[in-house]
Short mmCIF file of C-alpha atoms in Angstrom, two decimals:
data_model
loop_
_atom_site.label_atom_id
_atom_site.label_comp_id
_atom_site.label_asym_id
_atom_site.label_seq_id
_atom_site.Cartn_x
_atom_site.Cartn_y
_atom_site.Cartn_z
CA UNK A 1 6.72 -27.53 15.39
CA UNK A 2 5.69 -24.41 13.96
CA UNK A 3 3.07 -22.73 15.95
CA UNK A 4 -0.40 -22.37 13.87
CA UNK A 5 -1.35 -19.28 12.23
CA UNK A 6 -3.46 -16.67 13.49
CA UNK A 7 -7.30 -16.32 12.44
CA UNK A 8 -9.23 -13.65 11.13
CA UNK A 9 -11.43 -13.85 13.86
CA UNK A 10 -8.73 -13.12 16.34
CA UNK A 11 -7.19 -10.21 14.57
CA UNK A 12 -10.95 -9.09 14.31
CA UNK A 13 -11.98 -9.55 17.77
CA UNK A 14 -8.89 -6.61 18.70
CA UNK A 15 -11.98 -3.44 18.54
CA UNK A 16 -9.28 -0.99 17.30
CA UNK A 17 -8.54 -2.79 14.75
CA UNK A 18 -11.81 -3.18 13.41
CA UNK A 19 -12.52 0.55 13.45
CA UNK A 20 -9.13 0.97 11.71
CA UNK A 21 -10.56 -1.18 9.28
CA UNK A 22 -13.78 0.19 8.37
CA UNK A 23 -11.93 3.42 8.45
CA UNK A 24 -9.92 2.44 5.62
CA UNK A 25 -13.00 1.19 3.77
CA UNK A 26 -14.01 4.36 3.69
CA UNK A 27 -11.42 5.81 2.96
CA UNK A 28 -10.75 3.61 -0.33
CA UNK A 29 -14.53 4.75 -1.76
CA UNK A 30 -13.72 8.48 -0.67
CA UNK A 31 -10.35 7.93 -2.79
CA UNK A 32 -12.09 6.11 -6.00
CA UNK A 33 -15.52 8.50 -6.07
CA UNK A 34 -12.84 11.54 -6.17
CA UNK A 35 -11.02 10.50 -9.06
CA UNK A 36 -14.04 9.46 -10.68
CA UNK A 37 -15.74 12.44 -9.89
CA UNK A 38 -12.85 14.24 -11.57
CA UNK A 39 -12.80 12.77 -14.44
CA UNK A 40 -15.97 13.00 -15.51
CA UNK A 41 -16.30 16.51 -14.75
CA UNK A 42 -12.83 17.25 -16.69
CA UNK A 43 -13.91 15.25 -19.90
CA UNK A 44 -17.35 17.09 -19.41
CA UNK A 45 -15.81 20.52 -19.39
CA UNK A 46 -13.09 19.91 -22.10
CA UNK A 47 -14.85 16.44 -24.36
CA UNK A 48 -10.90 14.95 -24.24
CA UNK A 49 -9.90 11.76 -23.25
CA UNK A 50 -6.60 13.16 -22.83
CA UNK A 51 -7.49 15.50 -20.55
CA UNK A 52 -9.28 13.02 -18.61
CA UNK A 53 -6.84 10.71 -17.98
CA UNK A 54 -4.10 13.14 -17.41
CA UNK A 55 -6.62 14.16 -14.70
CA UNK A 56 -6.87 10.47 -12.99
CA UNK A 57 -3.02 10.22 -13.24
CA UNK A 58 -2.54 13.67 -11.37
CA UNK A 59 -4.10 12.03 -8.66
CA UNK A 60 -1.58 9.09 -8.00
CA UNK A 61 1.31 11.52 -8.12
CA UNK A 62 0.80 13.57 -4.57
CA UNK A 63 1.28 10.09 -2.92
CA UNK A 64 4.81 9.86 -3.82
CA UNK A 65 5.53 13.23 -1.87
CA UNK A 66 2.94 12.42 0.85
CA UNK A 67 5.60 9.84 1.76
CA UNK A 68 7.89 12.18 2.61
CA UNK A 69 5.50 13.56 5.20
CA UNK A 70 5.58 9.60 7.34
CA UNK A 71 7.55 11.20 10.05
CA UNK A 72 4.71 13.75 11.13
CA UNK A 73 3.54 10.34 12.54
CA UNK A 74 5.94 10.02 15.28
CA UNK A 75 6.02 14.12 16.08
CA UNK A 76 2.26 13.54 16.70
CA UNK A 77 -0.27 11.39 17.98
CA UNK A 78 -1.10 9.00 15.48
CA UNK A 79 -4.58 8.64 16.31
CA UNK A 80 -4.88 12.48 15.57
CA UNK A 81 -2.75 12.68 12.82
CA UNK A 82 -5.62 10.40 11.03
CA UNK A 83 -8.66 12.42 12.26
CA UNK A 84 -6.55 15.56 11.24
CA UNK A 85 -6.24 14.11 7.68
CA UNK A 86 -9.24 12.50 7.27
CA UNK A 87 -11.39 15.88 8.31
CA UNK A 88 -9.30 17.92 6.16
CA UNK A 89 -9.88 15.90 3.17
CA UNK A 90 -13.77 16.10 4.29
CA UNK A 91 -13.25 19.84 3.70
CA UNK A 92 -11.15 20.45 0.63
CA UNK A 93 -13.37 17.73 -1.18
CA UNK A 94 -16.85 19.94 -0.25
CA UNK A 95 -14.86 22.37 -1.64
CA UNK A 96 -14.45 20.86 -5.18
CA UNK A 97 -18.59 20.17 -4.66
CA UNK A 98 -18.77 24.02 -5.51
CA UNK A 99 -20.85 24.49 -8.37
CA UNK A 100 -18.55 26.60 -11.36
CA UNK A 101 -15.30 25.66 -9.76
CA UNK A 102 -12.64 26.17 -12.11
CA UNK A 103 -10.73 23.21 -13.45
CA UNK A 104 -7.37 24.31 -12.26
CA UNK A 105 -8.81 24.82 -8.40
CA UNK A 106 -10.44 21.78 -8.79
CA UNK A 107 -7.37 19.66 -9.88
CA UNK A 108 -5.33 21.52 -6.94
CA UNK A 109 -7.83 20.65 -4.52
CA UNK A 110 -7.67 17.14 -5.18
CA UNK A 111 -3.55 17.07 -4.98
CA UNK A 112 -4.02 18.34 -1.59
CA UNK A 113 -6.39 15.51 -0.76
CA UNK A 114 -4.25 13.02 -2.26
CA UNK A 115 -0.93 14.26 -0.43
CA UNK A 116 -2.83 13.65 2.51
CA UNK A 117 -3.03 9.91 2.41
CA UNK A 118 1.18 10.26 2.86
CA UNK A 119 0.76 10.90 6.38
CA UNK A 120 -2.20 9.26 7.39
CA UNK A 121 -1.46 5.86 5.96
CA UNK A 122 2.05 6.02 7.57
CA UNK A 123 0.35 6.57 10.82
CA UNK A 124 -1.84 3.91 10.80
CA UNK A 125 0.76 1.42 9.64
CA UNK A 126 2.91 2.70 12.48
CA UNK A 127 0.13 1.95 14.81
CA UNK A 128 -0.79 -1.28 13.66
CA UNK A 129 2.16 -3.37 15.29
CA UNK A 130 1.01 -1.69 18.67
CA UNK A 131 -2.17 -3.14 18.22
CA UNK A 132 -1.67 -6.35 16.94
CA UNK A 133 1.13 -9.25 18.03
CA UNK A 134 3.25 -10.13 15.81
CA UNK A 135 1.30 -13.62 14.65
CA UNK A 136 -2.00 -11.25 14.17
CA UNK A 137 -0.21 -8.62 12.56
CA UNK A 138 0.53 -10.38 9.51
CA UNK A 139 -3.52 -11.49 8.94
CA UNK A 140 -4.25 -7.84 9.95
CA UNK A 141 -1.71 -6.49 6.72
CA UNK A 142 -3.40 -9.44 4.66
CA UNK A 143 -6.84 -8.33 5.68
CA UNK A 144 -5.81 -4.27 5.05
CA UNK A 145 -4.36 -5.42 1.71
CA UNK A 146 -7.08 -7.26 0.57
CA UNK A 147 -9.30 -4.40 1.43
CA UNK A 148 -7.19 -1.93 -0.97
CA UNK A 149 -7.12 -4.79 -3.84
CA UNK A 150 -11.13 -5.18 -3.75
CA UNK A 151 -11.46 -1.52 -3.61
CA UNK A 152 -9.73 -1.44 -6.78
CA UNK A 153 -11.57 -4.34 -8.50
CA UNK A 154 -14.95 -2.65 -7.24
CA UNK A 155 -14.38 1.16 -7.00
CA UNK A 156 -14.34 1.86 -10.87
CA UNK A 157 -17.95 0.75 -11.35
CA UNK A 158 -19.51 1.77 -7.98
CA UNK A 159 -17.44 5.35 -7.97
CA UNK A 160 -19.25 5.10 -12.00
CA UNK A 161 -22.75 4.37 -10.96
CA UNK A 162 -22.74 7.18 -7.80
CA UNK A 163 -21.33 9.99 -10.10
CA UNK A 164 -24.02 9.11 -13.05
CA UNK A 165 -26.97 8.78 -10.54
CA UNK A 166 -25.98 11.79 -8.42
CA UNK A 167 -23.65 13.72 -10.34
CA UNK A 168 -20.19 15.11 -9.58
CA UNK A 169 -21.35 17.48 -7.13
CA UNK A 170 -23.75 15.02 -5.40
CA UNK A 171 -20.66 12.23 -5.63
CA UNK A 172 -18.24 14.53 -4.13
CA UNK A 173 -20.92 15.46 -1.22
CA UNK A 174 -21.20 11.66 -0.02
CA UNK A 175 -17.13 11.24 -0.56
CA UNK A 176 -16.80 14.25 1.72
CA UNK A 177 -18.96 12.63 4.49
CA UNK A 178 -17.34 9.22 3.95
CA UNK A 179 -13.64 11.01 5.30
CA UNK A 180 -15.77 12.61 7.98
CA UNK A 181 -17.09 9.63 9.48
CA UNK A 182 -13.51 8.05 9.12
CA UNK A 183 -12.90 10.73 11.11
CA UNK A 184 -15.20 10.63 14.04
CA UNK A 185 -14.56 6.66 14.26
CA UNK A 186 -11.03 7.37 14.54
CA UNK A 187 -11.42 9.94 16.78
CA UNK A 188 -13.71 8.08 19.65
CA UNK A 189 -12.60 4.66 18.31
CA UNK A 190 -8.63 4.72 19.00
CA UNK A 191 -7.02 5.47 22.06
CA UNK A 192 -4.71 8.61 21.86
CA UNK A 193 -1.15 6.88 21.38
CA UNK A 194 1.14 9.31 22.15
CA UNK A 195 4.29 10.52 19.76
CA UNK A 196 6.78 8.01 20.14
CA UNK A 197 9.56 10.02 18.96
CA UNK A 198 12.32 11.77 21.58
CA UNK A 199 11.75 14.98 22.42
CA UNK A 200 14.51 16.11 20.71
CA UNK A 201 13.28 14.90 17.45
CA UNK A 202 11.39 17.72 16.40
CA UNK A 203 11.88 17.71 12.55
CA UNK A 204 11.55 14.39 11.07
CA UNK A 205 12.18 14.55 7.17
CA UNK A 206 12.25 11.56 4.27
CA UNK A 207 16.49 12.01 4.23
CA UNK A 208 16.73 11.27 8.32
CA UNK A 209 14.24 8.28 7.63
CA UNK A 210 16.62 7.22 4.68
CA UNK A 211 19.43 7.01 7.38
CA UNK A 212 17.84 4.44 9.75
CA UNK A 213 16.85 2.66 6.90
CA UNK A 214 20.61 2.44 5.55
CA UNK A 215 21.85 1.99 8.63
CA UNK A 216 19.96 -1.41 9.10
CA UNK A 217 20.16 -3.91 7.21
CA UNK A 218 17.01 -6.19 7.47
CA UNK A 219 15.46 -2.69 6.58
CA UNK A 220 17.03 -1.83 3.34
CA UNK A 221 16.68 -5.61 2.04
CA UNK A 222 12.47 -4.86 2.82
CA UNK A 223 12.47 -1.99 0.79
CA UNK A 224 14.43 -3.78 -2.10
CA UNK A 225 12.18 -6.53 -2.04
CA UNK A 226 8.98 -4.09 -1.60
CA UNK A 227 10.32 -2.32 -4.61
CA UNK A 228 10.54 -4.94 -6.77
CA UNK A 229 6.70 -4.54 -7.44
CA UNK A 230 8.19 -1.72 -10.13
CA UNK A 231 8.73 -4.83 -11.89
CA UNK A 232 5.59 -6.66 -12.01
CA UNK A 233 3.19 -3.85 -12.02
CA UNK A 234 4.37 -3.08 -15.71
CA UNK A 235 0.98 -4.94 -16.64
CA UNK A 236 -0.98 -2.60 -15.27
CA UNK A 237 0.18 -0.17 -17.39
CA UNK A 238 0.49 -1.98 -20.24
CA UNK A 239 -2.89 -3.35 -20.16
CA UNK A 240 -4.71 -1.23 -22.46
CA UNK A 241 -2.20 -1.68 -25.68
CA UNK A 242 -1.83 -5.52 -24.65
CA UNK A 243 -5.50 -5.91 -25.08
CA UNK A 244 -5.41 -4.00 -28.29
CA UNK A 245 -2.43 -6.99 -29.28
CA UNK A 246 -4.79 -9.34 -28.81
CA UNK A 247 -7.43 -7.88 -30.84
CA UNK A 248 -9.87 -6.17 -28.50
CA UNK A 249 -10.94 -3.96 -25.98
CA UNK A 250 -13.13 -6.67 -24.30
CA UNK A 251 -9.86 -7.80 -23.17
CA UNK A 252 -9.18 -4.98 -21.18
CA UNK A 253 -11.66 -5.45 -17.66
CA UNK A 254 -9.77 -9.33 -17.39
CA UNK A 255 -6.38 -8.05 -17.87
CA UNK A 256 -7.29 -4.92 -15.12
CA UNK A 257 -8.70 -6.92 -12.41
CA UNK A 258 -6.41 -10.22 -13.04
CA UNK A 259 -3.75 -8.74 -10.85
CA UNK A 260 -5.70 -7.04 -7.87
CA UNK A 261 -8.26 -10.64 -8.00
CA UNK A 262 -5.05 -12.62 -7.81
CA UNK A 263 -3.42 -10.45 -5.01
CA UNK A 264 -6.87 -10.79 -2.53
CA UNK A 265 -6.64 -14.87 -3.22
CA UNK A 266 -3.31 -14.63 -2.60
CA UNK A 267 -3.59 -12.32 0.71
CA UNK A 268 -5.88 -15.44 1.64
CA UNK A 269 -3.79 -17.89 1.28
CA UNK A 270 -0.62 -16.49 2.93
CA UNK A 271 -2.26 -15.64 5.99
CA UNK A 272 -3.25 -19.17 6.68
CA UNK A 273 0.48 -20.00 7.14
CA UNK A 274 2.30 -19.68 9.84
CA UNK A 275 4.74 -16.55 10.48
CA UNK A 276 8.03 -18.32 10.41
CA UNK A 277 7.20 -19.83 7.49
CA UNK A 278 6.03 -16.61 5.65
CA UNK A 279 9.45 -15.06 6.22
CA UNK A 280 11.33 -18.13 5.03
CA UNK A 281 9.14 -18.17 1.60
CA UNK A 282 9.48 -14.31 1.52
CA UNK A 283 12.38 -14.22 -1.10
CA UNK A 284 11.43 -16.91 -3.49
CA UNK A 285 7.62 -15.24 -3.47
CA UNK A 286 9.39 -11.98 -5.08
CA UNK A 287 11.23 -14.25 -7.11
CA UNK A 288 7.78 -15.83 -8.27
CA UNK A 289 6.10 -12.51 -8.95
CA UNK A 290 8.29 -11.65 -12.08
CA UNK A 291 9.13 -15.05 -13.00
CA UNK A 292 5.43 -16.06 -13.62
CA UNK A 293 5.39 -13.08 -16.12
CA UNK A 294 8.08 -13.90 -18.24
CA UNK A 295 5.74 -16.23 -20.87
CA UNK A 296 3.53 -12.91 -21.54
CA UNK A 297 5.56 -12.07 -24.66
CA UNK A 298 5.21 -15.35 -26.42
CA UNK A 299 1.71 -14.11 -26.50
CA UNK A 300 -0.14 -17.31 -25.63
CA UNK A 301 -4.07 -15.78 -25.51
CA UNK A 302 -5.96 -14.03 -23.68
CA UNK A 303 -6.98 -16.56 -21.37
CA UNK A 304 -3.47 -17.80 -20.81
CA UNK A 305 -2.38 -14.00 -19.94
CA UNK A 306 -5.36 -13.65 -17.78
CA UNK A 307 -3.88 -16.82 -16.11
CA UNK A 308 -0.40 -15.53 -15.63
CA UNK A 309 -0.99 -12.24 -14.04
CA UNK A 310 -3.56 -13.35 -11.90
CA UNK A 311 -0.58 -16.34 -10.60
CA UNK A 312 1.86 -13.19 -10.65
CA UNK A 313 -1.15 -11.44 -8.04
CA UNK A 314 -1.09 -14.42 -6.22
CA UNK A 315 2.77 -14.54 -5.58
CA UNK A 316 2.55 -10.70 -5.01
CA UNK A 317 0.16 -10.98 -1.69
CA UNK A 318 3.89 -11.13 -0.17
CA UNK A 319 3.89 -7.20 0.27
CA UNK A 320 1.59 -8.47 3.31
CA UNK A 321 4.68 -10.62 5.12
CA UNK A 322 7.04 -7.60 3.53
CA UNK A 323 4.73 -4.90 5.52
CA UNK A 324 4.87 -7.02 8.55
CA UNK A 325 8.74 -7.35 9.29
CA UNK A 326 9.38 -4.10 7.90
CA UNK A 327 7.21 -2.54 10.47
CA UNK A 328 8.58 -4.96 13.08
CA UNK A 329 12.00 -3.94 12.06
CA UNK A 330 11.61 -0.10 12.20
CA UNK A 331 12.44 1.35 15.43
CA UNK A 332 9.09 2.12 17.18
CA UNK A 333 10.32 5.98 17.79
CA UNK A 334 11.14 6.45 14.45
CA UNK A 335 8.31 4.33 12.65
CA UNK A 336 5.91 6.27 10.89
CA UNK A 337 9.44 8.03 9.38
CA UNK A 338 10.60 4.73 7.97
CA UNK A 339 7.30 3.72 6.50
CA UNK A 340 7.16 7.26 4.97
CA UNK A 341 10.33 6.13 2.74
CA UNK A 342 8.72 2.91 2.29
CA UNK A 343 5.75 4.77 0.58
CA UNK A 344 7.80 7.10 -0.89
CA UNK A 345 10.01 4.37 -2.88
CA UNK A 346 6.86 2.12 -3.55
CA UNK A 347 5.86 4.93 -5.47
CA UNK A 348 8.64 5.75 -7.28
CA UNK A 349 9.34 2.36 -8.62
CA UNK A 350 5.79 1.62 -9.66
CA UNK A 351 6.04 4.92 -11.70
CA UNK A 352 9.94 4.27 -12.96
CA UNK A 353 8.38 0.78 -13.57
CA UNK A 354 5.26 2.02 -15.67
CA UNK A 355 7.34 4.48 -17.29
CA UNK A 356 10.08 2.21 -18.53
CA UNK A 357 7.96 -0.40 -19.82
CA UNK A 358 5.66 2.75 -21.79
CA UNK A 359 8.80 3.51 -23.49
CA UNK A 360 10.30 -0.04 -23.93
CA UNK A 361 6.63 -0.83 -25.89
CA UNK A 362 7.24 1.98 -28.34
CA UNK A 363 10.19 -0.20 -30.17
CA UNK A 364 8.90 -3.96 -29.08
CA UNK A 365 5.64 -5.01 -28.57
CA UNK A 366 3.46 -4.27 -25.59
CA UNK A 367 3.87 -8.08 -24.27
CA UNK A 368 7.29 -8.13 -24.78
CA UNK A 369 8.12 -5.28 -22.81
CA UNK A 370 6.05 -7.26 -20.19
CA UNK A 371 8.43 -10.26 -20.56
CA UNK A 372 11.38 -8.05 -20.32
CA UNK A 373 10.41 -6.24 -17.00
CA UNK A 374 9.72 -9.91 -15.75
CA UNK A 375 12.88 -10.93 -16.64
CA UNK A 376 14.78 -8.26 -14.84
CA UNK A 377 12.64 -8.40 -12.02
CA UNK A 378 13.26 -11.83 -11.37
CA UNK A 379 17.16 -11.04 -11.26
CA UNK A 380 16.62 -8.27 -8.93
CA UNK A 381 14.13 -10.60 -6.25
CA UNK A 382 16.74 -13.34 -6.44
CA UNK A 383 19.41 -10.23 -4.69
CA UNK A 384 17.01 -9.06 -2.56
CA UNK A 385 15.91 -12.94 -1.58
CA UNK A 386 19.35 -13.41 -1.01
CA UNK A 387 19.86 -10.77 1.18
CA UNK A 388 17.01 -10.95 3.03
CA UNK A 389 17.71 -14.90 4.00
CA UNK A 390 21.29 -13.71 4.98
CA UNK A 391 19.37 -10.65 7.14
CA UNK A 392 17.53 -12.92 9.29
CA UNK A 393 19.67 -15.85 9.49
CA UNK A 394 21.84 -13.81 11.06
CA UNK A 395 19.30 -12.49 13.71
CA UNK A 396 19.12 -14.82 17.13
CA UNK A 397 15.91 -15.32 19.12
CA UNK A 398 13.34 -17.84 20.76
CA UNK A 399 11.80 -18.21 17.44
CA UNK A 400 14.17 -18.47 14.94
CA UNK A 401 13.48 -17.12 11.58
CA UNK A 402 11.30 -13.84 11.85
CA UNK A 403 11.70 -12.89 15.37
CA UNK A 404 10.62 -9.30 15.55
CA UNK A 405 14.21 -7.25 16.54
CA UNK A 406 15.54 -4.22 16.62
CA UNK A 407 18.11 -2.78 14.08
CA UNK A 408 20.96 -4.55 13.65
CA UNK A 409 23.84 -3.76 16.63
CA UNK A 410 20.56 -2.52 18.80
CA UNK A 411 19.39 -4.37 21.94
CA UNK A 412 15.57 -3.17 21.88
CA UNK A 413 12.71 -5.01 21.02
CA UNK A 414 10.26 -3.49 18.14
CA UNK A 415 6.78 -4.83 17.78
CA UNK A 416 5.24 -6.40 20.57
CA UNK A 417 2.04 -6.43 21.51
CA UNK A 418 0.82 -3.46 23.64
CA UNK A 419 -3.04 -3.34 23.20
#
């Protein structure tokens, strides 16, 4: 009989974890007043829109090379490879606070802050299965997830109101203090885990990480199914002309936050079941993500829409179960290298996903673009569901399905608890 799943209050009543925690809450308003910040003092300075949201995209595209900076998280400690990156964003963010900044500086300053979040977000998911047991882990991802999701839904209108009532320097100020405090919790909150790389390995790089990941295969079928959000995250960048298809930009807020709303319900829901039983429904979740998608193009309404990508959030709270094996899986010496590729693709198929779908809605309409990512994605999930069952049928332990092990031909253990 399967054992029950872990509670909230149990993966809460691990201290470290909580200060991890508020750490990231912090970290997700320092992230959202930035780019608000930004772009209000852009379109201030120039009166485009253009400009403006050219700005706010800039600051998505450091994270797909901050991936390739994971590994710094097992040359390191990867308590101080947070407080390193969380007090150097404190600076370079006081920085852009500096009345008469130029544009360009400002815009640079804020890539730098941005490619910073590569290695610190690695390190804490590297630390995270050292913290937690396996069972806790995956309500600790679902609880970390949820976090980023609400951040989203909230951080538009809150990063709005504290740049209108304070200004951009003012906002930038209190973002600045938010990474410093991150920064002293981390610092006196966390013990000092040491590097857990060998000596030897003193230059970790994104192309060594891509190695262990190829060279084990409950890893690469992860990252597949991980990647298959380039699929169901065309919506998002859709939303604005598919609210304009269906006559109106009051559409737009319920088409935004149907997907993050969907993916904290979801994150809810999952973690209430236990871990065995999350693996097993790991592949047909994917599946479920695009599928659910696939009546957008028939255009049924707004409401209907609304309906179907907050479902398609729902089925997406899997990244949580998807995070949790795949940090399990990586070799603990080498894990803040293999989540760096992990970040590294996520990022490049949400932006090959966006950017495919852009183009595909410039000769069909909007929601059928939608439709036809769904469609595709759904054949790609049922591979990477495949594989994955195959992966860990394969793998032998007490527990059956899901057992946390080490690559495949290894003999060590990855994931257990050591808090």
């Amino acid at each position: 009989m399967p054992a029950r799943a872990a509670s909230f209050r149990s993966v809460f009543a691990v201290a470290e974890f909580r200060r991890i925690w508020l750490a990231q809450l912090l970290s997700v308003a320092g992230d959202q007043l930035a780019r608000v910040a930004l772009t209000v003092l852009v379109f201030d300075r120039t009166s485009s829109a253009g400009w403006a949201s050219a700005a706010y995209a800039l600051t998505f595209v450091p994270d797909l090379l901050g991936g390739a900076l994971g590994g710094i998280a097992d040359r390191f400690s990867r308590r101080i490879v947070m407080v390193v990156t969380d007090v150097g964003r404190a600076v370079l963010i006081a920085l852009m606070a500096v009345p008469g900044l130029p544009l360009p500086a400002a815009a640079a300053l804020l890539f730098f802050v941005q490619l910073m979040a590569g290695p610190f977000h690695a390190a804490r998911q590297a630390m995270l299965p050292d913290l937690l047991d396996p069972d806790r882990l995956v309500v600790g991802q679902a609880v970390i997830s949820s976090t980023y999701q609400a951040g989203l839904v909230v951080g538009f209108g809150a990063g709005a109101a504290v740049v209108t009532g304070l200004g951009v320097p003012g906002a930038l100020l209190i973002d600045a203090g938010t990474f410093a405090l991150s920064a002293l919790m981390l610092r006196f909150g966390l013990k000092r885990y040491p590097p857990s790389a060998p000596r030897h390995h003193r230059r970790p790089s994104l192309i060594a990480g891509c190695r262990l990941v190829a060279r084990d295969r409950k890893l690469r079928w992860l990252l597949l199914i991980a990647c298959c959000c380039g699929f169901y995250v065309v919506p998002e960048g859709l939303a604005v002309p598919v609210a304009a298809e269906l006559g109106g930009a009051g559409a737009l807020p319920w088409l935004l936050a149907a997907n993050p709303a969907g993916s904290v319900l979801g994150g809810i829901l999952l973690s209430r079941i236990p871990r065995e039983r999350q693996v097993r429904l790991l592949g047909a979740l994917t599946v479920a993500s695009s599928l659910v998608l696939i009546p957008t193009g028939w255009a049924p309404g707004l409401v209907t829409i609304v309906v179907l990508w907050t479902i398609s959030g729902v089925f997406s709270a899997h990244d949580m179960i998807t995070q949790t094996q795949y940090g399990l899986a990586a070799p603990p010496d080498h894990r803040g290298q293999v989540i760096g590729v992990a970040i590294a693709a996520l990022r490049a198929a949400q932006a090959a996903g966006i950017a495919a779908g852009g183009l595909l809605a410039q000769v069909v309409a909007p929601t059928t673009a939608i439709t036809v990512a769904a469609v595709a994605g759904a054949v790609v999930a049922c591979v990477a569901g495949a594989g994955w069952t195959r992966a860990v049928s394969s793998r032998r332990g007490p527990e059956g399905l899901g057992d946390p092990v080490g690559p495949v031909g290894g003999t060590t253990p990855v994931g257990e608890h050591r808090s």
